[in-house]
mmCIF file of C-alpha atoms in Angstrom:
data_model
loop_
_atom_site.group_PDB
_atom_site.id
_atom_site.type_symbol
_atom_site.label_atom_id
_atom_site.label_comp_id
_atom_site.label_asym_id
_atom_site.label_seq_id
_atom_site.Cartn_x
_atom_site.Cartn_y
_atom_site.Cartn_z
ATOM 1 C CA MET D 319 -125.093 -177.790 66.635
ATOM 2 C CA ASP D 320 -127.000 -179.747 63.980
ATOM 3 C CA GLU D 321 -127.924 -183.429 64.063
ATOM 4 C CA GLN D 322 -125.405 -184.393 61.395
ATOM 5 C CA ARG D 323 -122.502 -182.937 63.349
ATOM 6 C CA ILE D 324 -123.705 -184.489 66.605
ATOM 7 C CA GLU D 325 -123.797 -187.852 64.841
ATOM 8 C CA ALA D 326 -120.238 -187.253 63.639
ATOM 9 C CA TYR D 327 -119.174 -186.463 67.213
ATOM 10 C CA ALA D 328 -120.884 -189.639 68.439
ATOM 11 C CA ASN D 329 -119.088 -191.756 65.843
ATOM 12 C CA LEU D 330 -115.762 -190.200 66.795
ATOM 13 C CA ILE D 331 -116.381 -190.878 70.487
ATOM 14 C CA GLN D 332 -117.216 -194.494 69.673
ATOM 15 C CA GLN D 333 -113.915 -194.827 67.813
ATOM 16 C CA LEU D 334 -112.047 -193.401 70.796
ATOM 17 C CA LEU D 335 -113.757 -195.800 73.186
ATOM 18 C CA THR D 336 -113.148 -198.783 70.912
ATOM 19 C CA HIS D 337 -109.484 -197.958 70.304
ATOM 20 C CA PRO D 338 -108.196 -196.145 73.419
ATOM 21 C CA ASP D 339 -104.587 -196.892 72.448
ATOM 22 C CA GLU D 340 -104.993 -194.976 69.201
ATOM 23 C CA VAL D 341 -106.416 -191.739 70.595
ATOM 24 C CA ASN D 342 -103.816 -189.443 69.060
ATOM 25 C CA GLU D 343 -104.104 -191.027 65.636
ATOM 26 C CA ILE D 344 -107.915 -190.939 65.697
ATOM 27 C CA LEU D 345 -108.032 -187.309 66.785
ATOM 28 C CA GLU D 346 -105.468 -186.324 64.166
ATOM 29 C CA ALA D 347 -107.539 -188.017 61.467
ATOM 30 C CA ASN D 348 -110.630 -186.126 62.634
ATOM 31 C CA ARG D 349 -109.164 -182.712 63.400
ATOM 32 C CA GLU D 350 -112.187 -180.924 61.931
ATOM 33 C CA LEU D 351 -114.342 -182.431 64.696
ATOM 34 C CA VAL D 352 -112.068 -181.536 67.603
ATOM 35 C CA ASP D 353 -113.785 -178.448 68.961
ATOM 36 C CA GLU D 354 -115.971 -177.239 71.806
ATOM 37 C CA GLY D 355 -118.950 -179.126 70.414
ATOM 38 C CA LEU D 356 -117.072 -182.402 70.744
ATOM 39 C CA LEU D 357 -116.301 -181.601 74.377
ATOM 40 C CA GLN D 358 -119.982 -180.986 75.071
ATOM 41 C CA VAL D 359 -121.043 -184.293 73.544
ATOM 42 C CA MET D 360 -118.229 -186.102 75.366
ATOM 43 C CA GLU D 361 -119.565 -184.763 78.659
ATOM 44 C CA LEU D 362 -123.099 -185.845 77.759
ATOM 45 C CA GLN D 363 -121.910 -189.349 76.932
ATOM 46 C CA ALA D 364 -119.786 -189.474 80.083
ATOM 47 C CA GLN D 365 -122.830 -188.541 82.151
ATOM 48 C CA LEU D 366 -124.862 -191.313 80.548
ATOM 49 C CA PHE D 367 -122.108 -193.812 81.299
ATOM 50 C CA ALA D 368 -121.742 -192.526 84.866
ATOM 51 C CA GLU D 369 -125.413 -193.245 85.572
ATOM 52 C CA ASN D 370 -124.813 -196.914 84.757
ATOM 53 C CA ASP D 371 -123.533 -199.091 87.629
ATOM 54 C CA ASP D 372 -121.663 -201.373 85.241
ATOM 55 C CA GLN D 373 -117.911 -201.110 85.805
ATOM 56 C CA ASN D 374 -117.167 -200.898 82.087
ATOM 57 C CA ALA D 375 -119.524 -197.940 81.805
ATOM 58 C CA GLN D 376 -117.885 -196.275 84.795
ATOM 59 C CA ASN D 377 -114.458 -196.766 83.222
ATOM 60 C CA ALA D 378 -115.712 -195.306 79.950
ATOM 61 C CA ALA D 379 -117.027 -192.244 81.799
ATOM 62 C CA LYS D 380 -113.645 -191.700 83.476
ATOM 63 C CA PHE D 381 -111.828 -192.156 80.177
ATOM 64 C CA LEU D 382 -114.007 -189.622 78.377
ATOM 65 C CA ARG D 383 -113.774 -187.043 81.148
ATOM 66 C CA HIS D 384 -110.008 -187.366 81.360
ATOM 67 C CA LEU D 385 -109.665 -187.021 77.604
ATOM 68 C CA ARG D 386 -112.124 -184.130 77.603
ATOM 69 C CA SER D 387 -110.031 -182.242 80.160
ATOM 70 C CA GLN D 388 -106.894 -182.792 78.104
ATOM 71 C CA LEU D 389 -108.580 -181.545 74.942
ATOM 72 C CA ALA D 390 -109.971 -178.508 76.758
ATOM 73 C CA GLU D 391 -106.421 -177.544 77.726
ATOM 74 C CA VAL D 392 -105.135 -178.026 74.193
ATOM 75 C CA LEU D 393 -108.015 -176.020 72.734
ATOM 76 C CA GLU D 394 -107.685 -173.446 75.522
ATOM 77 C CA ILE D 395 -111.380 -173.783 76.300
ATOM 78 C CA SER D 396 -112.448 -172.931 79.822
ATOM 79 C CA GLU D 397 -114.304 -175.645 81.704
ATOM 80 C CA SER D 398 -116.620 -172.949 83.062
ATOM 81 C CA SER D 399 -119.065 -170.622 81.401
ATOM 82 C CA PRO D 400 -117.577 -167.188 80.651
ATOM 83 C CA SER D 401 -120.503 -165.532 82.444
ATOM 84 C CA ASN D 402 -120.398 -167.556 85.663
ATOM 85 C CA ASN D 403 -118.499 -170.262 87.501
ATOM 86 C CA TYR D 404 -120.577 -173.197 86.277
ATOM 87 C CA SER D 405 -119.129 -175.925 84.101
ATOM 88 C CA SER D 406 -120.956 -177.799 81.366
ATOM 89 C CA GLU D 407 -121.237 -180.674 83.829
ATOM 90 C CA ASP D 408 -123.014 -178.375 86.294
ATOM 91 C CA TYR D 409 -125.551 -177.442 83.632
ATOM 92 C CA PHE D 410 -126.051 -181.065 82.662
ATOM 93 C CA ASN D 411 -126.568 -182.087 86.286
ATOM 94 C CA PHE D 412 -129.097 -179.309 86.863
ATOM 95 C CA LEU D 413 -130.946 -180.185 83.665
ATOM 96 C CA ALA D 414 -131.056 -183.839 84.700
ATOM 97 C CA GLU D 415 -132.333 -182.835 88.144
ATOM 98 C CA VAL D 416 -135.100 -180.580 86.884
ATOM 99 C CA LEU D 417 -136.212 -183.063 84.221
ATOM 100 C CA LYS D 418 -136.343 -185.822 86.832
ATOM 101 C CA ALA D 419 -138.420 -183.573 89.090
ATOM 102 C CA THR D 420 -140.703 -182.859 86.145
ATOM 103 C CA ALA D 421 -141.112 -186.564 85.420
ATOM 104 C CA ASP D 422 -141.611 -187.604 89.049
ATOM 105 C CA SER D 423 -144.192 -184.876 89.708
ATOM 106 C CA ASN D 424 -145.920 -185.151 86.332
ATOM 107 C CA GLY D 425 -145.063 -181.523 85.626
ATOM 108 C CA ASP D 426 -146.284 -180.121 88.946
ATOM 109 C CA SER D 427 -145.242 -176.467 89.179
ATOM 110 C CA LYS D 428 -145.265 -176.711 92.992
ATOM 111 C CA VAL D 429 -142.341 -179.105 92.683
ATOM 112 C CA ILE D 430 -140.576 -177.563 89.695
ATOM 113 C CA TYR D 431 -140.749 -173.864 90.565
ATOM 114 C CA PRO D 432 -138.821 -174.041 93.871
ATOM 115 C CA LEU D 433 -136.045 -175.890 92.037
ATOM 116 C CA LEU D 434 -135.969 -173.248 89.312
ATOM 117 C CA GLN D 435 -136.022 -170.451 91.873
ATOM 118 C CA ALA D 436 -133.019 -171.952 93.645
ATOM 119 C CA ASN D 437 -131.100 -172.040 90.349
ATOM 120 C CA LEU D 438 -132.041 -168.782 88.639
ATOM 121 C CA ASP D 439 -128.416 -168.174 87.680
ATOM 122 C CA LYS D 440 -128.434 -171.369 85.604
ATOM 123 C CA LEU D 441 -131.452 -170.304 83.552
ATOM 124 C CA ASP D 442 -129.454 -168.875 80.666
ATOM 125 C CA ASN D 443 -128.280 -169.586 77.131
ATOM 126 C CA ASN D 444 -125.904 -172.259 78.403
ATOM 127 C CA LEU D 445 -128.849 -174.256 79.721
ATOM 128 C CA ALA D 446 -130.706 -173.763 76.434
ATOM 129 C CA ASP D 447 -127.694 -175.135 74.550
ATOM 130 C CA THR D 448 -127.334 -178.010 77.008
ATOM 131 C CA LEU D 449 -131.002 -178.926 76.621
ATOM 132 C CA ARG D 450 -130.842 -178.756 72.832
ATOM 133 C CA ASN D 451 -127.628 -180.755 72.525
ATOM 134 C CA CYS D 452 -128.539 -183.294 75.190
ATOM 135 C CA ALA D 453 -131.941 -183.964 73.658
ATOM 136 C CA THR D 454 -130.606 -184.236 70.116
ATOM 137 C CA TYR D 455 -127.861 -186.642 71.133
ATOM 138 C CA THR D 456 -129.999 -188.734 73.472
ATOM 139 C CA PHE D 457 -132.903 -189.055 71.030
ATOM 140 C CA SER D 458 -130.480 -190.486 68.485
ATOM 141 C CA GLU D 459 -129.232 -193.103 70.943
ATOM 142 C CA VAL D 460 -132.448 -194.502 72.460
ATOM 143 C CA GLU D 461 -135.431 -196.513 71.270
ATOM 144 C CA THR D 462 -138.577 -194.765 70.028
ATOM 145 C CA ASP D 463 -140.598 -195.442 73.189
ATOM 146 C CA THR D 464 -137.865 -193.968 75.380
ATOM 147 C CA ALA D 465 -137.481 -190.976 73.090
ATOM 148 C CA GLU D 466 -141.221 -190.271 73.260
ATOM 149 C CA TYR D 467 -141.171 -190.600 77.054
ATOM 150 C CA MET D 468 -138.296 -188.120 77.294
ATOM 151 C CA ALA D 469 -139.947 -185.787 74.790
ATOM 152 C CA ASN D 470 -143.046 -185.653 76.982
ATOM 153 C CA ILE D 471 -140.899 -184.730 79.977
ATOM 154 C CA ILE D 472 -139.148 -181.960 78.044
ATOM 155 C CA TRP D 473 -142.530 -180.724 76.795
ATOM 156 C CA ASN D 474 -143.853 -180.490 80.356
ATOM 157 C CA PHE D 475 -140.708 -178.749 81.563
ATOM 158 C CA SER D 476 -140.860 -176.240 78.709
ATOM 159 C CA ALA D 477 -144.519 -175.500 79.415
ATOM 160 C CA ARG D 478 -143.855 -174.938 83.123
ATOM 161 C CA LEU D 479 -140.855 -172.713 82.410
ATOM 162 C CA ASP D 480 -142.929 -170.720 79.924
ATOM 163 C CA ASP D 481 -145.232 -169.762 82.811
ATOM 164 C CA PHE D 482 -142.447 -169.329 85.383
ATOM 165 C CA PRO D 483 -142.691 -165.738 86.706
ATOM 166 C CA LEU D 484 -139.109 -165.377 87.956
ATOM 167 C CA GLY D 485 -135.689 -165.095 86.368
ATOM 168 C CA ASN D 486 -134.667 -163.403 83.153
ATOM 169 C CA LYS D 487 -137.642 -163.638 80.793
ATOM 170 C CA ALA D 488 -135.452 -163.437 77.687
ATOM 171 C CA ASN D 489 -133.313 -166.339 78.916
ATOM 172 C CA ASN D 490 -136.358 -168.353 79.893
ATOM 173 C CA MET D 491 -137.872 -168.004 76.435
ATOM 174 C CA GLU D 492 -134.676 -169.234 74.778
ATOM 175 C CA ILE D 493 -134.793 -172.364 76.937
ATOM 176 C CA VAL D 494 -138.501 -172.847 76.206
ATOM 177 C CA ILE D 495 -137.915 -172.576 72.458
ATOM 178 C CA ALA D 496 -134.982 -174.998 72.659
ATOM 179 C CA GLY D 497 -137.221 -177.442 74.507
ATOM 180 C CA TYR D 498 -140.116 -177.338 72.066
ATOM 181 C CA GLU D 499 -137.811 -177.544 69.055
ATOM 182 C CA ALA D 500 -136.128 -180.579 70.609
ATOM 183 C CA VAL D 501 -139.506 -182.236 71.187
ATOM 184 C CA LEU D 502 -140.367 -181.792 67.508
ATOM 185 C CA LYS D 503 -137.465 -184.085 66.627
ATOM 186 C CA VAL D 504 -139.516 -186.895 68.177
ATOM 187 C CA PHE D 505 -143.131 -185.817 67.735
ATOM 188 C CA THR D 506 -143.596 -185.660 63.986
ATOM 189 C CA ARG D 507 -146.748 -185.003 62.027
ATOM 190 C CA GLU D 508 -146.738 -188.593 60.812
ATOM 191 C CA SER D 509 -146.025 -190.392 64.087
ATOM 192 C CA ASN D 510 -147.717 -188.151 66.679
ATOM 193 C CA PRO D 511 -149.985 -185.671 64.863
ATOM 194 C CA GLU D 512 -151.813 -184.355 67.948
ATOM 195 C CA ASP D 513 -148.640 -183.934 70.008
ATOM 196 C CA TRP D 514 -146.872 -182.434 67.003
ATOM 197 C CA ALA D 515 -149.646 -179.893 66.462
ATOM 198 C CA GLY D 516 -149.804 -179.009 70.149
ATOM 199 C CA THR D 517 -146.057 -178.480 70.260
ATOM 200 C CA GLN D 518 -146.151 -176.346 67.110
ATOM 201 C CA ASN D 519 -148.855 -174.228 68.735
ATOM 202 C CA ASN D 520 -146.766 -173.739 71.882
ATOM 203 C CA LEU D 521 -143.660 -173.013 69.834
ATOM 204 C CA ALA D 522 -145.593 -170.371 67.913
ATOM 205 C CA ALA D 523 -146.606 -168.698 71.171
ATOM 206 C CA ALA D 524 -143.009 -168.844 72.396
ATOM 207 C CA TYR D 525 -141.715 -167.154 69.249
ATOM 208 C CA SER D 526 -144.450 -164.535 69.584
ATOM 209 C CA ASN D 527 -143.184 -163.754 73.088
ATOM 210 C CA ARG D 528 -139.494 -164.045 72.255
ATOM 211 C CA ILE D 529 -137.432 -161.048 73.333
ATOM 212 C CA ARG D 530 -134.172 -161.883 71.594
ATOM 213 C CA GLY D 531 -133.579 -162.123 67.874
ATOM 214 C CA ASN D 532 -135.049 -160.169 65.000
ATOM 215 C CA LYS D 533 -138.677 -159.225 65.662
ATOM 216 C CA ALA D 534 -139.733 -159.785 62.065
ATOM 217 C CA GLU D 535 -138.105 -163.226 61.963
ATOM 218 C CA ASN D 536 -139.655 -164.159 65.298
ATOM 219 C CA LEU D 537 -143.067 -163.179 63.952
ATOM 220 C CA GLU D 538 -142.489 -165.165 60.764
ATOM 221 C CA ASN D 539 -141.498 -168.223 62.801
ATOM 222 C CA ALA D 540 -144.564 -167.806 65.001
ATOM 223 C CA ILE D 541 -146.929 -167.544 62.031
ATOM 224 C CA ALA D 542 -145.323 -170.534 60.320
ATOM 225 C CA ALA D 543 -145.671 -172.670 63.455
ATOM 226 C CA TYR D 544 -149.299 -171.583 63.938
ATOM 227 C CA HIS D 545 -150.091 -172.557 60.348
ATOM 228 C CA LEU D 546 -148.473 -175.956 60.854
ATOM 229 C CA ALA D 547 -150.515 -176.506 64.002
ATOM 230 C CA LEU D 548 -153.731 -175.506 62.233
ATOM 231 C CA SER D 549 -153.006 -177.909 59.392
ATOM 232 C CA VAL D 550 -153.736 -180.699 61.873
ATOM 233 C CA ARG D 551 -155.879 -179.051 64.528
ATOM 234 C CA THR D 552 -158.870 -178.318 62.321
ATOM 235 C CA LYS D 553 -162.323 -177.506 63.690
ATOM 236 C CA GLN D 554 -163.563 -180.801 62.345
ATOM 237 C CA ASP D 555 -160.899 -182.842 64.134
ATOM 238 C CA PHE D 556 -160.662 -180.682 67.284
ATOM 239 C CA PRO D 557 -164.038 -178.948 67.739
ATOM 240 C CA MET D 558 -163.240 -177.856 71.310
ATOM 241 C CA ASP D 559 -159.944 -176.067 70.431
#
């Protein structure tokens, strides 16, 4: 799901919230956006509203979830993952929990690893997609300082998961890659050169260790990311690296 489409979903959701009496007309006028991706973004937005104690936000969360359920029936999309009994909301809640634990513990593996171990069955492609989509959508909705704070949390989580010895290694690497690629939407070469270079370096290592995908393409991605990192992390600027 690319940023442009996520933005289109967000605009559609805003229309639905602004004109709840015109839901059918709005959806009909935007039929090309009514798909599983829209349902995912609706759940993300509903979760954000649900975390707000304001009654209007709570009402918006209920409205979106009710509409989401109706659309899922029309589209004949299961609320649960085809490979397990977890819904997209379950994945979002787990992601929120593990990111909060990462933030509260400053990335302490002694705190994060027991949580991951208790949820090994959620460490899969669905979580990678949830992380990618949640980060992309949230980064577009918050101020720069908040985005950078969240990017640091995702970076720490990705680094800890990269070293996590349990679970399916192939799944773990997909989540790690999704995390680092999400972080790079915030840490750019211009705004955060050191963080950008460090993330590129970690992403290169992740692609080098990736199990899924084409080996040649993974290697090309790894080399490209290493070169990007080295374009900033020169011996002159970082003599200890």
